[in-house]
């Protein structure tokens, strides 16, 4: 599937060739016209975003302490400045549909990466040097809400945020 290959390439820091973005937009448009179009959000969440976030998480999940904080900050910077805008560009044809691609991607980053590593331990260390990117990440993720209201994952994020702000 070319859409999946393109999205995974972005998460793997491979980038896209000049014509790839146009082809991916067309692929998304075609997918939306098929009977799978109504399942697009599930496909995006369960296939593309989950796989992509696992790729990012696997690079940092065994780290602890300061190394975890520094590597997570670097991962967040890459995700926020490169991956997220590219996902929004790839899925431009679904702009206006709920939930937005940006919201889904940020929630997946929160649930699969931020809440699935030893971040609380790292933030609790007495001499932890908290990179500004970690504070930015937690504040941005705090502003993303799920349609079902306040969840347990959101409350976990709030606990992490209290340690840095």
mmCIF file of the C-alpha atoms, coordinates in Angstrom:
data_MODEL
# 
_entry.id   MODEL 
# 
loop_
_atom_site.group_PDB 
_atom_site.id 
_atom_site.type_symbol 
_atom_site.label_atom_id 
_atom_site.label_alt_id 
_atom_site.label_comp_id 
_atom_site.label_asym_id 
_atom_site.label_entity_id 
_atom_site.label_seq_id 
_atom_site.pdbx_PDB_ins_code 
_atom_site.Cartn_x 
_atom_site.Cartn_y 
_atom_site.Cartn_z 
_atom_site.occupancy 
_atom_site.B_iso_or_equiv 
_atom_site.pdbx_formal_charge 
_atom_site.auth_seq_id 
_atom_site.auth_comp_id 
_atom_site.auth_asym_id 
_atom_site.auth_atom_id 
_atom_site.pdbx_PDB_model_num 
ATOM 1   C CA . UNK A 1 1   ? 0.000   0.000  0.000  1.00 0.00 ? 1   UNK A CA 1 
ATOM 2   C CA . UNK A 1 2   ? 1.641   3.234  -1.145 1.00 0.00 ? 2   UNK A CA 1 
ATOM 3   C CA . UNK A 1 3   ? -0.067  5.375  1.522  1.00 0.00 ? 3   UNK A CA 1 
ATOM 4   C CA . UNK A 1 4   ? 1.264   3.142  4.281  1.00 0.00 ? 4   UNK A CA 1 
ATOM 5   C CA . UNK A 1 5   ? 4.752   3.040  2.741  1.00 0.00 ? 5   UNK A CA 1 
ATOM 6   C CA . UNK A 1 6   ? 4.815   6.836  2.428  1.00 0.00 ? 6   UNK A CA 1 
ATOM 7   C CA . UNK A 1 7   ? 3.684   7.420  6.008  1.00 0.00 ? 7   UNK A CA 1 
ATOM 8   C CA . UNK A 1 8   ? 6.133   4.883  7.427  1.00 0.00 ? 8   UNK A CA 1 
ATOM 9   C CA . UNK A 1 9   ? 8.968   6.472  5.412  1.00 0.00 ? 9   UNK A CA 1 
ATOM 10  C CA . UNK A 1 10  ? 8.198   9.806  7.099  1.00 0.00 ? 10  UNK A CA 1 
ATOM 11  C CA . UNK A 1 11  ? 8.400   8.209  10.561 1.00 0.00 ? 11  UNK A CA 1 
ATOM 12  C CA . UNK A 1 12  ? 11.671  6.508  9.565  1.00 0.00 ? 12  UNK A CA 1 
ATOM 13  C CA . UNK A 1 13  ? 13.209  9.883  8.643  1.00 0.00 ? 13  UNK A CA 1 
ATOM 14  C CA . UNK A 1 14  ? 13.462  8.881  4.984  1.00 0.00 ? 14  UNK A CA 1 
ATOM 15  C CA . UNK A 1 15  ? 11.394  11.787 3.723  1.00 0.00 ? 15  UNK A CA 1 
ATOM 16  C CA . UNK A 1 16  ? 9.486   11.870 0.454  1.00 0.00 ? 16  UNK A CA 1 
ATOM 17  C CA . UNK A 1 17  ? 10.556  12.516 -3.123 1.00 0.00 ? 17  UNK A CA 1 
ATOM 18  C CA . UNK A 1 18  ? 9.144   15.599 -4.856 1.00 0.00 ? 18  UNK A CA 1 
ATOM 19  C CA . UNK A 1 19  ? 6.261   13.834 -6.585 1.00 0.00 ? 19  UNK A CA 1 
ATOM 20  C CA . UNK A 1 20  ? 5.427   11.501 -3.668 1.00 0.00 ? 20  UNK A CA 1 
ATOM 21  C CA . UNK A 1 21  ? 3.255   13.996 -1.802 1.00 0.00 ? 21  UNK A CA 1 
ATOM 22  C CA . UNK A 1 22  ? 1.024   14.529 -4.831 1.00 0.00 ? 22  UNK A CA 1 
ATOM 23  C CA . UNK A 1 23  ? 0.753   10.754 -5.358 1.00 0.00 ? 23  UNK A CA 1 
ATOM 24  C CA . UNK A 1 24  ? -0.098  10.210 -1.689 1.00 0.00 ? 24  UNK A CA 1 
ATOM 25  C CA . UNK A 1 25  ? -2.779  12.929 -1.832 1.00 0.00 ? 25  UNK A CA 1 
ATOM 26  C CA . UNK A 1 26  ? -4.261  11.194 -4.868 1.00 0.00 ? 26  UNK A CA 1 
ATOM 27  C CA . UNK A 1 27  ? -4.084  7.833  -3.088 1.00 0.00 ? 27  UNK A CA 1 
ATOM 28  C CA . UNK A 1 28  ? -5.960  9.267  -0.104 1.00 0.00 ? 28  UNK A CA 1 
ATOM 29  C CA . UNK A 1 29  ? -8.581  10.814 -2.422 1.00 0.00 ? 29  UNK A CA 1 
ATOM 30  C CA . UNK A 1 30  ? -9.081  7.470  -4.174 1.00 0.00 ? 30  UNK A CA 1 
ATOM 31  C CA . UNK A 1 31  ? -9.297  5.597  -0.863 1.00 0.00 ? 31  UNK A CA 1 
ATOM 32  C CA . UNK A 1 32  ? -11.972 7.988  0.375  1.00 0.00 ? 32  UNK A CA 1 
ATOM 33  C CA . UNK A 1 33  ? -14.081 7.201  -2.717 1.00 0.00 ? 33  UNK A CA 1 
ATOM 34  C CA . UNK A 1 34  ? -14.072 3.447  -2.063 1.00 0.00 ? 34  UNK A CA 1 
ATOM 35  C CA . UNK A 1 35  ? -16.144 1.525  0.463  1.00 0.00 ? 35  UNK A CA 1 
ATOM 36  C CA . UNK A 1 36  ? -13.110 1.752  2.756  1.00 0.00 ? 36  UNK A CA 1 
ATOM 37  C CA . UNK A 1 37  ? -13.545 5.527  2.892  1.00 0.00 ? 37  UNK A CA 1 
ATOM 38  C CA . UNK A 1 38  ? -15.931 5.279  5.824  1.00 0.00 ? 38  UNK A CA 1 
ATOM 39  C CA . UNK A 1 39  ? -13.295 3.320  7.745  1.00 0.00 ? 39  UNK A CA 1 
ATOM 40  C CA . UNK A 1 40  ? -10.543 5.814  6.990  1.00 0.00 ? 40  UNK A CA 1 
ATOM 41  C CA . UNK A 1 41  ? -10.192 7.087  10.580 1.00 0.00 ? 41  UNK A CA 1 
ATOM 42  C CA . UNK A 1 42  ? -9.830  3.529  11.903 1.00 0.00 ? 42  UNK A CA 1 
ATOM 43  C CA . UNK A 1 43  ? -7.256  2.743  9.205  1.00 0.00 ? 43  UNK A CA 1 
ATOM 44  C CA . UNK A 1 44  ? -5.319  5.897  10.020 1.00 0.00 ? 44  UNK A CA 1 
ATOM 45  C CA . UNK A 1 45  ? -5.329  5.167  13.752 1.00 0.00 ? 45  UNK A CA 1 
ATOM 46  C CA . UNK A 1 46  ? -4.909  1.400  13.841 1.00 0.00 ? 46  UNK A CA 1 
ATOM 47  C CA . UNK A 1 47  ? -2.489  0.984  10.964 1.00 0.00 ? 47  UNK A CA 1 
ATOM 48  C CA . UNK A 1 48  ? -0.584  4.107  10.076 1.00 0.00 ? 48  UNK A CA 1 
ATOM 49  C CA . UNK A 1 49  ? -0.299  6.135  13.283 1.00 0.00 ? 49  UNK A CA 1 
ATOM 50  C CA . UNK A 1 50  ? 0.188   3.164  15.581 1.00 0.00 ? 50  UNK A CA 1 
ATOM 51  C CA . UNK A 1 51  ? 2.958   1.700  13.404 1.00 0.00 ? 51  UNK A CA 1 
ATOM 52  C CA . UNK A 1 52  ? 4.643   5.074  13.058 1.00 0.00 ? 52  UNK A CA 1 
ATOM 53  C CA . UNK A 1 53  ? 4.584   5.813  16.782 1.00 0.00 ? 53  UNK A CA 1 
ATOM 54  C CA . UNK A 1 54  ? 5.973   2.369  17.591 1.00 0.00 ? 54  UNK A CA 1 
ATOM 55  C CA . UNK A 1 55  ? 8.881   3.128  15.230 1.00 0.00 ? 55  UNK A CA 1 
ATOM 56  C CA . UNK A 1 56  ? 9.592   6.339  17.180 1.00 0.00 ? 56  UNK A CA 1 
ATOM 57  C CA . UNK A 1 57  ? 9.060   4.723  20.596 1.00 0.00 ? 57  UNK A CA 1 
ATOM 58  C CA . UNK A 1 58  ? 11.360  1.795  19.852 1.00 0.00 ? 58  UNK A CA 1 
ATOM 59  C CA . UNK A 1 59  ? 14.271  4.217  19.531 1.00 0.00 ? 59  UNK A CA 1 
ATOM 60  C CA . UNK A 1 60  ? 13.829  5.487  23.100 1.00 0.00 ? 60  UNK A CA 1 
ATOM 61  C CA . UNK A 1 61  ? 11.913  2.939  25.164 1.00 0.00 ? 61  UNK A CA 1 
ATOM 62  C CA . UNK A 1 62  ? 14.919  1.295  26.812 1.00 0.00 ? 62  UNK A CA 1 
ATOM 63  C CA . UNK A 1 63  ? 16.457  4.551  28.006 1.00 0.00 ? 63  UNK A CA 1 
ATOM 64  C CA . UNK A 1 64  ? 16.077  5.905  31.517 1.00 0.00 ? 64  UNK A CA 1 
ATOM 65  C CA . UNK A 1 65  ? 16.806  9.111  33.378 1.00 0.00 ? 65  UNK A CA 1 
ATOM 66  C CA . UNK A 1 66  ? 18.522  11.985 31.607 1.00 0.00 ? 66  UNK A CA 1 
ATOM 67  C CA . UNK A 1 67  ? 19.213  9.936  28.470 1.00 0.00 ? 67  UNK A CA 1 
ATOM 68  C CA . UNK A 1 68  ? 15.469  9.278  28.185 1.00 0.00 ? 68  UNK A CA 1 
ATOM 69  C CA . UNK A 1 69  ? 14.635  12.978 28.616 1.00 0.00 ? 69  UNK A CA 1 
ATOM 70  C CA . UNK A 1 70  ? 17.193  14.081 26.028 1.00 0.00 ? 70  UNK A CA 1 
ATOM 71  C CA . UNK A 1 71  ? 16.193  11.414 23.505 1.00 0.00 ? 71  UNK A CA 1 
ATOM 72  C CA . UNK A 1 72  ? 12.474  12.053 24.020 1.00 0.00 ? 72  UNK A CA 1 
ATOM 73  C CA . UNK A 1 73  ? 13.068  15.783 23.474 1.00 0.00 ? 73  UNK A CA 1 
ATOM 74  C CA . UNK A 1 74  ? 14.857  15.012 20.211 1.00 0.00 ? 74  UNK A CA 1 
ATOM 75  C CA . UNK A 1 75  ? 12.080  12.595 19.170 1.00 0.00 ? 75  UNK A CA 1 
ATOM 76  C CA . UNK A 1 76  ? 9.399   15.180 19.976 1.00 0.00 ? 76  UNK A CA 1 
ATOM 77  C CA . UNK A 1 77  ? 11.231  17.871 17.990 1.00 0.00 ? 77  UNK A CA 1 
ATOM 78  C CA . UNK A 1 78  ? 11.408  15.545 14.974 1.00 0.00 ? 78  UNK A CA 1 
ATOM 79  C CA . UNK A 1 79  ? 7.765   14.517 15.333 1.00 0.00 ? 79  UNK A CA 1 
ATOM 80  C CA . UNK A 1 80  ? 6.445   18.032 15.882 1.00 0.00 ? 80  UNK A CA 1 
ATOM 81  C CA . UNK A 1 81  ? 8.499   19.829 13.239 1.00 0.00 ? 81  UNK A CA 1 
ATOM 82  C CA . UNK A 1 82  ? 8.769   17.133 10.534 1.00 0.00 ? 82  UNK A CA 1 
ATOM 83  C CA . UNK A 1 83  ? 6.320   14.250 10.957 1.00 0.00 ? 83  UNK A CA 1 
ATOM 84  C CA . UNK A 1 84  ? 3.210   16.154 12.066 1.00 0.00 ? 84  UNK A CA 1 
ATOM 85  C CA . UNK A 1 85  ? 3.264   18.750 9.247  1.00 0.00 ? 85  UNK A CA 1 
ATOM 86  C CA . UNK A 1 86  ? 3.971   15.995 6.706  1.00 0.00 ? 86  UNK A CA 1 
ATOM 87  C CA . UNK A 1 87  ? 1.053   13.901 8.002  1.00 0.00 ? 87  UNK A CA 1 
ATOM 88  C CA . UNK A 1 88  ? -1.178  16.952 7.676  1.00 0.00 ? 88  UNK A CA 1 
ATOM 89  C CA . UNK A 1 89  ? 0.071   17.443 4.103  1.00 0.00 ? 89  UNK A CA 1 
ATOM 90  C CA . UNK A 1 90  ? -0.376  13.776 3.138  1.00 0.00 ? 90  UNK A CA 1 
ATOM 91  C CA . UNK A 1 91  ? -3.900  13.702 4.545  1.00 0.00 ? 91  UNK A CA 1 
ATOM 92  C CA . UNK A 1 92  ? -4.878  17.147 3.274  1.00 0.00 ? 92  UNK A CA 1 
ATOM 93  C CA . UNK A 1 93  ? -7.781  15.585 1.313  1.00 0.00 ? 93  UNK A CA 1 
ATOM 94  C CA . UNK A 1 94  ? -9.474  14.617 4.597  1.00 0.00 ? 94  UNK A CA 1 
ATOM 95  C CA . UNK A 1 95  ? -9.138  18.098 6.080  1.00 0.00 ? 95  UNK A CA 1 
ATOM 96  C CA . UNK A 1 96  ? -12.429 19.123 7.654  1.00 0.00 ? 96  UNK A CA 1 
ATOM 97  C CA . UNK A 1 97  ? -13.352 15.606 8.753  1.00 0.00 ? 97  UNK A CA 1 
ATOM 98  C CA . UNK A 1 98  ? -13.573 14.823 12.440 1.00 0.00 ? 98  UNK A CA 1 
ATOM 99  C CA . UNK A 1 99  ? -11.411 14.066 14.279 1.00 0.00 ? 99  UNK A CA 1 
ATOM 100 C CA . UNK A 1 100 ? -8.623  16.057 12.603 1.00 0.00 ? 100 UNK A CA 1 
ATOM 101 C CA . UNK A 1 101 ? -5.433  14.225 11.580 1.00 0.00 ? 101 UNK A CA 1 
ATOM 102 C CA . UNK A 1 102 ? -3.392  16.562 13.812 1.00 0.00 ? 102 UNK A CA 1 
ATOM 103 C CA . UNK A 1 103 ? -5.472  15.642 16.869 1.00 0.00 ? 103 UNK A CA 1 
ATOM 104 C CA . UNK A 1 104 ? -5.264  11.908 16.117 1.00 0.00 ? 104 UNK A CA 1 
ATOM 105 C CA . UNK A 1 105 ? -1.493  12.076 15.634 1.00 0.00 ? 105 UNK A CA 1 
ATOM 106 C CA . UNK A 1 106 ? -0.933  14.020 18.863 1.00 0.00 ? 106 UNK A CA 1 
ATOM 107 C CA . UNK A 1 107 ? -3.158  11.629 20.843 1.00 0.00 ? 107 UNK A CA 1 
ATOM 108 C CA . UNK A 1 108 ? -1.217  8.674  19.449 1.00 0.00 ? 108 UNK A CA 1 
ATOM 109 C CA . UNK A 1 109 ? 2.078   10.329 20.387 1.00 0.00 ? 109 UNK A CA 1 
ATOM 110 C CA . UNK A 1 110 ? 0.717   10.832 23.912 1.00 0.00 ? 110 UNK A CA 1 
ATOM 111 C CA . UNK A 1 111 ? -0.676  7.331  24.330 1.00 0.00 ? 111 UNK A CA 1 
ATOM 112 C CA . UNK A 1 112 ? 1.962   5.253  22.548 1.00 0.00 ? 112 UNK A CA 1 
ATOM 113 C CA . UNK A 1 113 ? 5.112   7.204  23.368 1.00 0.00 ? 113 UNK A CA 1 
ATOM 114 C CA . UNK A 1 114 ? 4.742   9.680  26.232 1.00 0.00 ? 114 UNK A CA 1 
ATOM 115 C CA . UNK A 1 115 ? 2.674   7.387  28.474 1.00 0.00 ? 115 UNK A CA 1 
ATOM 116 C CA . UNK A 1 116 ? 4.546   4.193  27.541 1.00 0.00 ? 116 UNK A CA 1 
ATOM 117 C CA . UNK A 1 117 ? 8.068   5.067  28.591 1.00 0.00 ? 117 UNK A CA 1 
ATOM 118 C CA . UNK A 1 118 ? 9.611   5.685  32.023 1.00 0.00 ? 118 UNK A CA 1 
ATOM 119 C CA . UNK A 1 119 ? 9.014   9.421  31.799 1.00 0.00 ? 119 UNK A CA 1 
ATOM 120 C CA . UNK A 1 120 ? 7.601   9.910  35.285 1.00 0.00 ? 120 UNK A CA 1 
ATOM 121 C CA . UNK A 1 121 ? 10.695  8.280  36.814 1.00 0.00 ? 121 UNK A CA 1 
ATOM 122 C CA . UNK A 1 122 ? 12.999  10.448 34.690 1.00 0.00 ? 122 UNK A CA 1 
ATOM 123 C CA . UNK A 1 123 ? 11.133  13.646 35.616 1.00 0.00 ? 123 UNK A CA 1 
ATOM 124 C CA . UNK A 1 124 ? 11.180  12.726 39.308 1.00 0.00 ? 124 UNK A CA 1 
ATOM 125 C CA . UNK A 1 125 ? 14.965  12.423 39.560 1.00 0.00 ? 125 UNK A CA 1 
ATOM 126 C CA . UNK A 1 126 ? 16.407  15.105 41.791 1.00 0.00 ? 126 UNK A CA 1 
ATOM 127 C CA . UNK A 1 127 ? 18.972  16.385 39.297 1.00 0.00 ? 127 UNK A CA 1 
ATOM 128 C CA . UNK A 1 128 ? 16.907  15.922 36.154 1.00 0.00 ? 128 UNK A CA 1 
ATOM 129 C CA . UNK A 1 129 ? 17.577  18.612 33.563 1.00 0.00 ? 129 UNK A CA 1 
ATOM 130 C CA . UNK A 1 130 ? 14.293  18.944 31.735 1.00 0.00 ? 130 UNK A CA 1 
ATOM 131 C CA . UNK A 1 131 ? 14.758  20.031 28.113 1.00 0.00 ? 131 UNK A CA 1 
ATOM 132 C CA . UNK A 1 132 ? 12.415  22.841 26.981 1.00 0.00 ? 132 UNK A CA 1 
ATOM 133 C CA . UNK A 1 133 ? 11.060  20.497 24.299 1.00 0.00 ? 133 UNK A CA 1 
ATOM 134 C CA . UNK A 1 134 ? 9.663   18.206 27.014 1.00 0.00 ? 134 UNK A CA 1 
ATOM 135 C CA . UNK A 1 135 ? 7.773   21.113 28.587 1.00 0.00 ? 135 UNK A CA 1 
ATOM 136 C CA . UNK A 1 136 ? 6.498   22.155 25.149 1.00 0.00 ? 136 UNK A CA 1 
ATOM 137 C CA . UNK A 1 137 ? 5.447   18.571 24.402 1.00 0.00 ? 137 UNK A CA 1 
ATOM 138 C CA . UNK A 1 138 ? 3.492   18.179 27.633 1.00 0.00 ? 138 UNK A CA 1 
ATOM 139 C CA . UNK A 1 139 ? 1.781   21.564 27.236 1.00 0.00 ? 139 UNK A CA 1 
ATOM 140 C CA . UNK A 1 140 ? 0.767   20.843 23.640 1.00 0.00 ? 140 UNK A CA 1 
ATOM 141 C CA . UNK A 1 141 ? -0.448  17.349 24.506 1.00 0.00 ? 141 UNK A CA 1 
ATOM 142 C CA . UNK A 1 142 ? -2.423  18.799 27.414 1.00 0.00 ? 142 UNK A CA 1 
ATOM 143 C CA . UNK A 1 143 ? -4.347  20.929 24.918 1.00 0.00 ? 143 UNK A CA 1 
ATOM 144 C CA . UNK A 1 144 ? -5.456  17.913 22.867 1.00 0.00 ? 144 UNK A CA 1 
ATOM 145 C CA . UNK A 1 145 ? -8.724  16.363 23.974 1.00 0.00 ? 145 UNK A CA 1 
ATOM 146 C CA . UNK A 1 146 ? -10.599 13.249 22.987 1.00 0.00 ? 146 UNK A CA 1 
ATOM 147 C CA . UNK A 1 147 ? -14.223 13.388 21.942 1.00 0.00 ? 147 UNK A CA 1 
ATOM 148 C CA . UNK A 1 148 ? -15.211 11.234 24.916 1.00 0.00 ? 148 UNK A CA 1 
ATOM 149 C CA . UNK A 1 149 ? -14.004 13.871 27.378 1.00 0.00 ? 149 UNK A CA 1 
ATOM 150 C CA . UNK A 1 150 ? -11.404 13.489 30.114 1.00 0.00 ? 150 UNK A CA 1 
ATOM 151 C CA . UNK A 1 151 ? -9.783  10.048 30.018 1.00 0.00 ? 151 UNK A CA 1 
ATOM 152 C CA . UNK A 1 152 ? -7.408  8.187  32.288 1.00 0.00 ? 152 UNK A CA 1 
ATOM 153 C CA . UNK A 1 153 ? -4.604  8.855  29.789 1.00 0.00 ? 153 UNK A CA 1 
ATOM 154 C CA . UNK A 1 154 ? -5.318  12.587 29.930 1.00 0.00 ? 154 UNK A CA 1 
ATOM 155 C CA . UNK A 1 155 ? -5.122  12.484 33.734 1.00 0.00 ? 155 UNK A CA 1 
ATOM 156 C CA . UNK A 1 156 ? -1.783  10.629 33.528 1.00 0.00 ? 156 UNK A CA 1 
ATOM 157 C CA . UNK A 1 157 ? -0.480  13.389 31.271 1.00 0.00 ? 157 UNK A CA 1 
ATOM 158 C CA . UNK A 1 158 ? -1.659  16.022 33.762 1.00 0.00 ? 158 UNK A CA 1 
ATOM 159 C CA . UNK A 1 159 ? 0.386   14.253 36.459 1.00 0.00 ? 159 UNK A CA 1 
ATOM 160 C CA . UNK A 1 160 ? 3.499   14.431 34.262 1.00 0.00 ? 160 UNK A CA 1 
ATOM 161 C CA . UNK A 1 161 ? 2.872   18.089 33.488 1.00 0.00 ? 161 UNK A CA 1 
ATOM 162 C CA . UNK A 1 162 ? 2.682   18.952 37.192 1.00 0.00 ? 162 UNK A CA 1 
ATOM 163 C CA . UNK A 1 163 ? 6.268   17.729 37.558 1.00 0.00 ? 163 UNK A CA 1 
ATOM 164 C CA . UNK A 1 164 ? 7.635   20.236 35.042 1.00 0.00 ? 164 UNK A CA 1 
ATOM 165 C CA . UNK A 1 165 ? 5.483   23.354 35.320 1.00 0.00 ? 165 UNK A CA 1 
# 
